[in-house]
PDB file of C-alpha atoms and ligand atoms in Angstrom:
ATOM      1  CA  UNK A  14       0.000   0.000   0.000  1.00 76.00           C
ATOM      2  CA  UNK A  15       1.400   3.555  -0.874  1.00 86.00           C
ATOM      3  CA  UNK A  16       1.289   5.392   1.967  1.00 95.00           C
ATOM      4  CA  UNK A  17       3.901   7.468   4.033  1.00 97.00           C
ATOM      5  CA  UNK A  18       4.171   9.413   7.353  1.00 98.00           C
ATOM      6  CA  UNK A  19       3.130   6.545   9.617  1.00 98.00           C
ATOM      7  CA  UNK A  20       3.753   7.008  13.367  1.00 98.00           C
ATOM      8  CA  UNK A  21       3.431   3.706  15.038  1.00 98.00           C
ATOM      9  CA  UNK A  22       2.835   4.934  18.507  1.00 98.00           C
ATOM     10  CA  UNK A  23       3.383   1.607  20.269  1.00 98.00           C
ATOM     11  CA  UNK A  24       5.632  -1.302  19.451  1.00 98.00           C
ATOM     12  CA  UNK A  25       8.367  -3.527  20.601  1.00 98.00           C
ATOM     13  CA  UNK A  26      11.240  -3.674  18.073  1.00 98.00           C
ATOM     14  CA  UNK A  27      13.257  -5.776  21.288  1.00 98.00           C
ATOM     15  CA  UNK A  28      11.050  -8.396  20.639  1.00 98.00           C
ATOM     16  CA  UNK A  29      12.908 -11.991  20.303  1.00 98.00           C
ATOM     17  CA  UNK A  30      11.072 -12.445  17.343  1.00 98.00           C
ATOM     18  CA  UNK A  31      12.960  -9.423  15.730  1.00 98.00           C
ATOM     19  CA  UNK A  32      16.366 -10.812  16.793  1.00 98.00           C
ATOM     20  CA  UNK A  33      17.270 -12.273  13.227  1.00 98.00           C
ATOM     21  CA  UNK A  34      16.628  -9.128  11.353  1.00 98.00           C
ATOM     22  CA  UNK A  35      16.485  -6.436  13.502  1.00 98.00           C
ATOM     23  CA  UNK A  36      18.570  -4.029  12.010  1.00 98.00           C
ATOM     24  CA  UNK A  37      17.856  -4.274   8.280  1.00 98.00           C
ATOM     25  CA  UNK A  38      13.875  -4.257   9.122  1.00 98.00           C
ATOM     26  CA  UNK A  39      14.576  -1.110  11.186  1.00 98.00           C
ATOM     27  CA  UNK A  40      16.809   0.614   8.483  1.00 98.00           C
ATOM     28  CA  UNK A  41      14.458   0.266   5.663  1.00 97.00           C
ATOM     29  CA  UNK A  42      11.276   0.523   7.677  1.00 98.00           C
ATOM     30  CA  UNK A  43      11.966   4.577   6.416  1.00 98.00           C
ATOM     31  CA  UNK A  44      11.499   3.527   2.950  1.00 97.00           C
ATOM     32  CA  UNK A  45       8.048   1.579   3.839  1.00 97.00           C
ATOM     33  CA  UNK A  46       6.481   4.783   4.886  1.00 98.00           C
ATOM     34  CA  UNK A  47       7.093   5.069   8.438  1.00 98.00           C
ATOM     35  CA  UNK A  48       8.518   8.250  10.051  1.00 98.00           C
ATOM     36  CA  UNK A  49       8.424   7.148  13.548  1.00 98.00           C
ATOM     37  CA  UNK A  50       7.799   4.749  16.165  1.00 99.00           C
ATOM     38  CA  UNK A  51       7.665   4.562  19.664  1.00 99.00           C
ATOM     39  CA  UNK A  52       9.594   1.417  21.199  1.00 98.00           C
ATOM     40  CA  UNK A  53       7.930   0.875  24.906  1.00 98.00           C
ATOM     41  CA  UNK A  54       9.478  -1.395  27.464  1.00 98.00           C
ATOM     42  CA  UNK A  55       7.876  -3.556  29.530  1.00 98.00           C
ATOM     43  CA  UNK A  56      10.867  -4.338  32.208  1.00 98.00           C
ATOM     44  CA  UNK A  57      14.138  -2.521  33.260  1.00 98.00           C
ATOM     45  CA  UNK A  58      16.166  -4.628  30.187  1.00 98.00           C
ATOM     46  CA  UNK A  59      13.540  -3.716  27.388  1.00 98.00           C
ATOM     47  CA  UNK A  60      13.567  -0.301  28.755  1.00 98.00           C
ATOM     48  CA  UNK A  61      16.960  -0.208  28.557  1.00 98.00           C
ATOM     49  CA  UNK A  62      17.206  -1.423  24.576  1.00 98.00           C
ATOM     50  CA  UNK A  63      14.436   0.636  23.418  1.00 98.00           C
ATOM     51  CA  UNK A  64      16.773   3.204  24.497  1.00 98.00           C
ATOM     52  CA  UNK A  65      19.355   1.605  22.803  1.00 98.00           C
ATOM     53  CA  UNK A  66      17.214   1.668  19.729  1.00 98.00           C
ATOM     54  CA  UNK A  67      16.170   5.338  19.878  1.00 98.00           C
ATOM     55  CA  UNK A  68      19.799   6.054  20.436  1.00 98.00           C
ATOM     56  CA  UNK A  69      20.769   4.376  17.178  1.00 98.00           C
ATOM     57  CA  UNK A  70      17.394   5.033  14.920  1.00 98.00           C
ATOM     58  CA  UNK A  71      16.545   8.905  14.573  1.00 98.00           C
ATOM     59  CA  UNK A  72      13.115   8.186  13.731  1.00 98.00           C
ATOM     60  CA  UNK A  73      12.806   5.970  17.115  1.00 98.00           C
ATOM     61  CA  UNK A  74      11.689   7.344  20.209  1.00 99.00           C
ATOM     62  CA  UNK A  75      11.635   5.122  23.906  1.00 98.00           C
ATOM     63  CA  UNK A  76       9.067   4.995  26.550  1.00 98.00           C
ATOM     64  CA  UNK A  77      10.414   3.018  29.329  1.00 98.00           C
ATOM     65  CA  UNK A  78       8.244   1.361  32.357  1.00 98.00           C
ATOM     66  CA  UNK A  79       7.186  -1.842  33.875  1.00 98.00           C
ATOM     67  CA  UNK A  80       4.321  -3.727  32.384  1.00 98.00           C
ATOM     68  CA  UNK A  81       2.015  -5.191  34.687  1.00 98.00           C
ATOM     69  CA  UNK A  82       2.870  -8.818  33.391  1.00 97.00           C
ATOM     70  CA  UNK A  83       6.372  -8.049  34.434  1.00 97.00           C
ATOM     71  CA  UNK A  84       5.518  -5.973  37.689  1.00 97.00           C
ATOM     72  CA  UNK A  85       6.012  -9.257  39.763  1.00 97.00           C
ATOM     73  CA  UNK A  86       9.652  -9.519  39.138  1.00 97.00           C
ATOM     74  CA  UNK A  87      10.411  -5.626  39.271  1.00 98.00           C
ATOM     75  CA  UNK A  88      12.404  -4.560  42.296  1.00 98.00           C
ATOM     76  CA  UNK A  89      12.997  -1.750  44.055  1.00 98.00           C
ATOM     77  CA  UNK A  90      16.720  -1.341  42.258  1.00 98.00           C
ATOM     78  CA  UNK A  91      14.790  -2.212  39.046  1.00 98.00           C
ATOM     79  CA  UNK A  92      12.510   1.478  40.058  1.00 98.00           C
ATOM     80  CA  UNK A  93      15.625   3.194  41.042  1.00 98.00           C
ATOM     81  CA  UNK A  94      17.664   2.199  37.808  1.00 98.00           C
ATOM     82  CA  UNK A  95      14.580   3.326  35.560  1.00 98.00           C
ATOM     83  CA  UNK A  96      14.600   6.616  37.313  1.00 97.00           C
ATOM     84  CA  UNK A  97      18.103   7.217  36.082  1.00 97.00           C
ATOM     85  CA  UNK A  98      16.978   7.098  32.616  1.00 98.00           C
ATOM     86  CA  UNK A  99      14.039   9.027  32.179  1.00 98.00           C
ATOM     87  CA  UNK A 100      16.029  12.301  31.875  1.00 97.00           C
ATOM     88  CA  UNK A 101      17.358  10.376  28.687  1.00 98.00           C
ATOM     89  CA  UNK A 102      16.061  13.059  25.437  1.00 98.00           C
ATOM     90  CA  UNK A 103      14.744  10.264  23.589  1.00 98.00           C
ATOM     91  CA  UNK A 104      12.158   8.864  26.390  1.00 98.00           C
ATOM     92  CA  UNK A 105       9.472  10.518  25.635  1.00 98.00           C
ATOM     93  CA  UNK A 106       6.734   8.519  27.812  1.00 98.00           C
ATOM     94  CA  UNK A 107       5.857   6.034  31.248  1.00 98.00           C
ATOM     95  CA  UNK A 108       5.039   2.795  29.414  1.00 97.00           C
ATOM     96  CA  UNK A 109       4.108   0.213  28.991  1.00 98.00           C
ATOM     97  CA  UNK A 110       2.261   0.349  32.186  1.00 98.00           C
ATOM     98  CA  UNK A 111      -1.219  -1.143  33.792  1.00 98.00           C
ATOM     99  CA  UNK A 112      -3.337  -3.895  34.897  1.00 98.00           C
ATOM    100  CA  UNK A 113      -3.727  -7.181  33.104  1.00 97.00           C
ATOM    101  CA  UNK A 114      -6.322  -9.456  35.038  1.00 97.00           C
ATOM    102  CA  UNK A 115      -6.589 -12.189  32.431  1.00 95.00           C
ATOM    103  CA  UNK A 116      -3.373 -13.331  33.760  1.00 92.00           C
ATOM    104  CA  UNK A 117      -3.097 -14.638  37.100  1.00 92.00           C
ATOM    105  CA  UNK A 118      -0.495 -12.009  38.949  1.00 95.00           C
ATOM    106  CA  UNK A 119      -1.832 -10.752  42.003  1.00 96.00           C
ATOM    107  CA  UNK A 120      -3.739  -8.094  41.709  1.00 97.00           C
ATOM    108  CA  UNK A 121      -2.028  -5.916  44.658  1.00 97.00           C
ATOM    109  CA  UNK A 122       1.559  -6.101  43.790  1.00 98.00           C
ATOM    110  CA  UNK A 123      -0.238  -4.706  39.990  1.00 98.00           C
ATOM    111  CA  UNK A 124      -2.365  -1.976  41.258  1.00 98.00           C
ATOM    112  CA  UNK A 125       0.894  -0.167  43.313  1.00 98.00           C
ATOM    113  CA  UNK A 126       2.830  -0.716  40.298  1.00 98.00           C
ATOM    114  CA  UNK A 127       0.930   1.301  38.333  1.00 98.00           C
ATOM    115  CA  UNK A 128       0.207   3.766  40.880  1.00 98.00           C
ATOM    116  CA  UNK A 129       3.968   4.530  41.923  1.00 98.00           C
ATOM    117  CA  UNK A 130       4.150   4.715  37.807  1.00 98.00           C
ATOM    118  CA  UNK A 131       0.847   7.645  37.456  1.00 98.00           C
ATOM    119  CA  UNK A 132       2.415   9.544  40.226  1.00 98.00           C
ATOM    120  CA  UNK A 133       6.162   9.122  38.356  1.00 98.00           C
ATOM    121  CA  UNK A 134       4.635   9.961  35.162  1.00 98.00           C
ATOM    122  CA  UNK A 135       2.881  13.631  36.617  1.00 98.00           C
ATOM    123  CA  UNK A 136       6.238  14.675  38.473  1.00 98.00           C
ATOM    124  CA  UNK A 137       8.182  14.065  35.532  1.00 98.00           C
ATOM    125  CA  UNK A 138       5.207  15.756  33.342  1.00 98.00           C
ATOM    126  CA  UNK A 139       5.752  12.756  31.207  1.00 98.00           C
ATOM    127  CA  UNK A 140       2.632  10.957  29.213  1.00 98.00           C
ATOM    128  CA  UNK A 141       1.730   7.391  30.214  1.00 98.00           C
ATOM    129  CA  UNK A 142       0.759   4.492  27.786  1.00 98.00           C
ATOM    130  CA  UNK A 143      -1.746   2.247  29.460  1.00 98.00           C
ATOM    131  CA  UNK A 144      -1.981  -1.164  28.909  1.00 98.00           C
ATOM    132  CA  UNK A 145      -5.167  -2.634  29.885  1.00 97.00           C
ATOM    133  CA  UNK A 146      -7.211  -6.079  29.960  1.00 95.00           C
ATOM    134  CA  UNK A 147     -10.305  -6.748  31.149  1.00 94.00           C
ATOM    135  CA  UNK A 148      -9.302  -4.589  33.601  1.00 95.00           C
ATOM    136  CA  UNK A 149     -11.343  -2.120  32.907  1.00 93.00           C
ATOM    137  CA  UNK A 150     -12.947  -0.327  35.815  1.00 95.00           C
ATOM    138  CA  UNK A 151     -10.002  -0.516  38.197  1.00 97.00           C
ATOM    139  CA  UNK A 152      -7.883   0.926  35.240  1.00 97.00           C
ATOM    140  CA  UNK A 153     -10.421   4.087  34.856  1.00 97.00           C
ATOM    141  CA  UNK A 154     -10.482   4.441  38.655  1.00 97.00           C
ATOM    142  CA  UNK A 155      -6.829   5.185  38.888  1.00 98.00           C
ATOM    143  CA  UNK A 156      -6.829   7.477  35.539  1.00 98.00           C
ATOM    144  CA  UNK A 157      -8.997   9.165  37.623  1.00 98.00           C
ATOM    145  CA  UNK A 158      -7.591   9.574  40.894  1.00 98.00           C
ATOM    146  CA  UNK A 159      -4.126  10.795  39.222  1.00 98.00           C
ATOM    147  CA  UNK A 160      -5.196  12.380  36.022  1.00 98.00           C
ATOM    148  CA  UNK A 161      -2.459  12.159  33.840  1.00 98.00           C
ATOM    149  CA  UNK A 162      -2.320  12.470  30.060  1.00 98.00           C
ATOM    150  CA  UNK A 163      -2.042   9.524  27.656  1.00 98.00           C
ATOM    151  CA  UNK A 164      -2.711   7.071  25.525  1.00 98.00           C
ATOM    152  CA  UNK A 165      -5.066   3.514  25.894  1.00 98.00           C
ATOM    153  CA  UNK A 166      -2.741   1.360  24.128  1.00 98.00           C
ATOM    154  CA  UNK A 167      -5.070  -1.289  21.748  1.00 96.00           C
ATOM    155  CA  UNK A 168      -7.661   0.312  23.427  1.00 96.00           C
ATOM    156  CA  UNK A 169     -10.560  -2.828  23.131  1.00 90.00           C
ATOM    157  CA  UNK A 170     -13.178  -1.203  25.167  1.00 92.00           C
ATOM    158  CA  UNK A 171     -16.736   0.454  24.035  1.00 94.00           C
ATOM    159  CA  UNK A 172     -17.706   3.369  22.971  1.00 97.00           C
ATOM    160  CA  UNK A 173     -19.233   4.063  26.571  1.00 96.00           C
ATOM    161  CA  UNK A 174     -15.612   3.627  28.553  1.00 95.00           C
ATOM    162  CA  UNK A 175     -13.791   5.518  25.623  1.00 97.00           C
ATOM    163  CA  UNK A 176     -16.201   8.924  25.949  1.00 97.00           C
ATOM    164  CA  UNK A 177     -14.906   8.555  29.421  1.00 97.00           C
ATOM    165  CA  UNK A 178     -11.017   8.552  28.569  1.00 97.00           C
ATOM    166  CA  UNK A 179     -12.007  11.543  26.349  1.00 98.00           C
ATOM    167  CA  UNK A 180     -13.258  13.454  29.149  1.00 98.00           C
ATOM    168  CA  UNK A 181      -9.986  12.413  30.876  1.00 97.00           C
ATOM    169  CA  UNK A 182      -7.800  13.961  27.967  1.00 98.00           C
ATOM    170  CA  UNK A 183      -6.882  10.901  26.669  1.00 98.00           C
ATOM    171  CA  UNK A 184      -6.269   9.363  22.983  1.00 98.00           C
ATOM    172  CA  UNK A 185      -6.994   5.997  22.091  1.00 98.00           C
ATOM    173  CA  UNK A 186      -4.875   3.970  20.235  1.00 98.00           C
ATOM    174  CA  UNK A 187      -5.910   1.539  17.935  1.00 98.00           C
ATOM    175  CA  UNK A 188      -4.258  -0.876  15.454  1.00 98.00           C
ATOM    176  CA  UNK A 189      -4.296  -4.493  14.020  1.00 98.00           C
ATOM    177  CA  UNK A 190      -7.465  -5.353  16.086  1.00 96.00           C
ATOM    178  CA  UNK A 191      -9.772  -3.193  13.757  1.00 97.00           C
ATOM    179  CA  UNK A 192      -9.234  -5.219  10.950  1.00 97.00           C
ATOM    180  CA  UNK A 193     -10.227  -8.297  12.036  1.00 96.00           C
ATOM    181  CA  UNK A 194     -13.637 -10.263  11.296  1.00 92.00           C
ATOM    182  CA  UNK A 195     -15.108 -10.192  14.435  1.00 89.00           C
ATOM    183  CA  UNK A 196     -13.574  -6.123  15.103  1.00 88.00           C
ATOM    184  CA  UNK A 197     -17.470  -5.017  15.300  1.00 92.00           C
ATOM    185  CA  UNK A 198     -16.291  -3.226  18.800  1.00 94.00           C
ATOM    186  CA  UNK A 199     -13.360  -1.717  17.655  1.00 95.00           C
ATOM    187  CA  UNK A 200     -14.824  -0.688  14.675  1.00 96.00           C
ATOM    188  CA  UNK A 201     -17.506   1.321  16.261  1.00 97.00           C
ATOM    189  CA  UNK A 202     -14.496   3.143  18.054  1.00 98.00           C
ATOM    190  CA  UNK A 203     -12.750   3.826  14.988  1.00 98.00           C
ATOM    191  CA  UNK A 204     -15.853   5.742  13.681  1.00 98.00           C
ATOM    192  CA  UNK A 205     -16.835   7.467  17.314  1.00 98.00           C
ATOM    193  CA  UNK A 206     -13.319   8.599  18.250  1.00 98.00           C
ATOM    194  CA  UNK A 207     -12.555  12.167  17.545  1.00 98.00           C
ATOM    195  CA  UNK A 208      -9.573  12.973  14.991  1.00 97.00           C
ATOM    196  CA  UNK A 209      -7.394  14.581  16.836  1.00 98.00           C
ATOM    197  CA  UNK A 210      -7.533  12.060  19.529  1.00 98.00           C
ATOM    198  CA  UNK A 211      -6.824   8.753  17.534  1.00 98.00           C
ATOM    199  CA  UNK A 212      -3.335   7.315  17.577  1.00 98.00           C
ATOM    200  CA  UNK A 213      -2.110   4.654  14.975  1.00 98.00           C
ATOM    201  CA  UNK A 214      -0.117   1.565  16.580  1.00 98.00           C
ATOM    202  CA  UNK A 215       0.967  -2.115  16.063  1.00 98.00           C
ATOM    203  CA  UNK A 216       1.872  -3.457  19.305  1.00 98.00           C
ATOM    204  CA  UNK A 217       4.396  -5.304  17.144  1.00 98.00           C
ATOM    205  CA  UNK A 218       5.601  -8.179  16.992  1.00 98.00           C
ATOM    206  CA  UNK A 219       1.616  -9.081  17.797  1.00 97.00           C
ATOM    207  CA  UNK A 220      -1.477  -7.681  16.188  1.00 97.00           C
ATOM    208  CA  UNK A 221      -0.518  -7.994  12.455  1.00 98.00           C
ATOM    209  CA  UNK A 222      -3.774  -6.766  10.363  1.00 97.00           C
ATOM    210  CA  UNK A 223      -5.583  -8.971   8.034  1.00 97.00           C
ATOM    211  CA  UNK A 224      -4.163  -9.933   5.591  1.00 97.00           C
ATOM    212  CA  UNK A 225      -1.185 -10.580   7.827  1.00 97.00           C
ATOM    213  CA  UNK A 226      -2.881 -11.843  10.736  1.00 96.00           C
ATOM    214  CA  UNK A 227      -0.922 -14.139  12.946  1.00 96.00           C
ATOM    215  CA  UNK A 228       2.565 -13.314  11.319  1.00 98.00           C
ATOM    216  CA  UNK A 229       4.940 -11.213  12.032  1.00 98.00           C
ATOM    217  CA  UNK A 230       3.799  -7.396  12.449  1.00 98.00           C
ATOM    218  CA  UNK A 231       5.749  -4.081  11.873  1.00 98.00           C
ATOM    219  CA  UNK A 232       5.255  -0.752  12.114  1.00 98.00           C
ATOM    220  CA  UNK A 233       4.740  -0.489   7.902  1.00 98.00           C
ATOM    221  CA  UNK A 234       1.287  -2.675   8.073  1.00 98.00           C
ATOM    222  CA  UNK A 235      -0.273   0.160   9.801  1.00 98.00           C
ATOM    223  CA  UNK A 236      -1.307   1.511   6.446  1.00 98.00           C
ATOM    224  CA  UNK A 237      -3.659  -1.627   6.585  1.00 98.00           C
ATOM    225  CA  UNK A 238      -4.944  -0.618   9.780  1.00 98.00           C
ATOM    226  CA  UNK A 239      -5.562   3.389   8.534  1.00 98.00           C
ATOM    227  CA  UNK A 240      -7.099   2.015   5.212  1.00 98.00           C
ATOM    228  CA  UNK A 241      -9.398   0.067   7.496  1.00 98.00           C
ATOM    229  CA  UNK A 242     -10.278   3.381   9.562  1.00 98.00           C
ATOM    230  CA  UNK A 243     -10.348   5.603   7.182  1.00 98.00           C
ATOM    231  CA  UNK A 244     -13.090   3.442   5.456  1.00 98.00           C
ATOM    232  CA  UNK A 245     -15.033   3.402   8.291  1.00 97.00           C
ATOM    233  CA  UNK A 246     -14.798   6.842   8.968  1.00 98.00           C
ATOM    234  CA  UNK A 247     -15.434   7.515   4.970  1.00 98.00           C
ATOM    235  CA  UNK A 248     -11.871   9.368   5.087  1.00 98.00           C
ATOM    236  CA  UNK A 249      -9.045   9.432   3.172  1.00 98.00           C
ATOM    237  CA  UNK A 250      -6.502   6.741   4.385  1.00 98.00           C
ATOM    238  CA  UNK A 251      -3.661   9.380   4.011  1.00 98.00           C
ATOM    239  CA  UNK A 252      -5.068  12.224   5.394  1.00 98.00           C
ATOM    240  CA  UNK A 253      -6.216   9.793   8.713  1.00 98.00           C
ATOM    241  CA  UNK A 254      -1.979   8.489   8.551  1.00 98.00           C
ATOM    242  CA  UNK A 255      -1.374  12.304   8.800  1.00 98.00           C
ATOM    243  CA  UNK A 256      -3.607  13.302  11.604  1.00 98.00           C
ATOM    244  CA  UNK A 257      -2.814  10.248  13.628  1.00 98.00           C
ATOM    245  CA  UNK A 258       0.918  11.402  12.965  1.00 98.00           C
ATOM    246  CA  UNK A 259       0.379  15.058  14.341  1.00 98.00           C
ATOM    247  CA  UNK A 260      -1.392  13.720  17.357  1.00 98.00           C
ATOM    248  CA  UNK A 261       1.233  11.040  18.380  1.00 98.00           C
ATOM    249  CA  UNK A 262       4.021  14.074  17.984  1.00 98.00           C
ATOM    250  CA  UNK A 263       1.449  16.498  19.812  1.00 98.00           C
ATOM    251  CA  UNK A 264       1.008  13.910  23.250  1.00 98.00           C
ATOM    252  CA  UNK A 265       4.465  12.839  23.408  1.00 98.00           C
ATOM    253  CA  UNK A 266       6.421  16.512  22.504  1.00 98.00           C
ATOM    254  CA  UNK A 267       8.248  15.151  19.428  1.00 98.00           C
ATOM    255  CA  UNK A 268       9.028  17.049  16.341  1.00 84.00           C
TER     256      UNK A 268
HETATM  257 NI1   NI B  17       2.609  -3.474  24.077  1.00 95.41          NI
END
């Protein structure tokens, strides 16, 4: 598909699954159409190499955090190394962070996670990315309480929960998930979300859009994803790429 300017606002080029190519995907991913992607970490290490990626990729940025998958394992020296690195000019964000309760870590040692992350993310005037599933209320609850801005990474909620998130300040980000057969609630979000709060993502190495579905994604397949949109929207699938590209640079101060 011709089109240029993507901003993939969430992915995770440190992904294993990248290991064999990593560096000639990255360096041509410019000539697919994307201008720039966000790398998030989900533990001290990825943190660290999405770093290490925005360091040696201009049109990479990092946000570094601790995923609630991950927030088990995460230390207090883990906390105190991250620290160190947010004054880094390429992080641009606090994420990955939030609840997952489809997997069975207790809930506690999630919910102050994510806290001590909110309250992080508002000292350093920093924007979160929020990972969140079926987690839903506890997840608003918190946005509330510490009202920080952000994105709802894959955000795979209805059209209810995301008017709320839009009275928060918040974008939503959507990506693979819209294009897939049974994307009837995403889909209604694509068409109810206001333009200059939509954010394009892949949440690669996962979430490749049909017709890629269950391969590898990267950040170049989001033009599937905006065609997708934009048809739902009845927009143009360039103009959407171009929006999407001025929000992502407007939330996280790039450019
Ligand atoms: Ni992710």
């Amino acid at each position: 598909m011709n089109l240029c300017g993507i901003f993939d606002s969430h992915a995770h080029y440190d992904d294993e699954r990248f290991d064999e190519d990593r560096e000639a995907l990255l360096a041509r991913l410019p000539q697919s159409g994307v201008a720039g992607v966000i790398n998030c970490g989900t533990t001290l290490a990825t943190s660290r190499t999405s770093i290490a990626l925005a360091e040696r990729f201009d049109y990479i940025y990092a946000a570094i955090g601790i995923h609630p998958e991950e927030a088990a394992d995460a230390t207090e020296a883990d906390y105190d190394a991250l620290l160190e690195l947010y004054s880094h000019p390429k992080v641009v964000a606090v994420g990955e962070i939030g609840l997952d309760y489809y997997w069975d870590i207790p809930k506690e040692v999630q919910l102050e996670s994510f806290e001590r992350q909110l309250i992080l993310a508002n000292e350093l005037e920093k924007p979160v990315i929020i990972h969140d599933r079926e987690a839903h209320a506890d997840t608003l609850s918190l946005l509330k309480k510490h009202c920080p801005r952000g994105v709802m990474h894959c955000y795979s909620g209805s059209v209810e929960t995301m008017e709320e998130l839009l009275q928060l300040g918040f974008y939503i980000g959507l990506g693979g998930a819209v294009t897939f057969k049974n994307a009837k609630k995403p889909l209604s979000v694509a068409a109810a979300v206001p333009q200059d709060r939509l954010l394009l993502e892949t949440d690669c190495p996962y979430m490749a859009p049909v017709p890629f579905r269950g391969k590898r994604n990267d950040s170049s397949l989001i033009a599937y994803v905006a065609a997708t949109i934009a048809a739902v929207r009845g927009e143009d699938a360039q103009a959407l790429i171009d929006r999407c590209r001025e929000n992502t640079a407007l939330l996280f101060g790039i450019g």
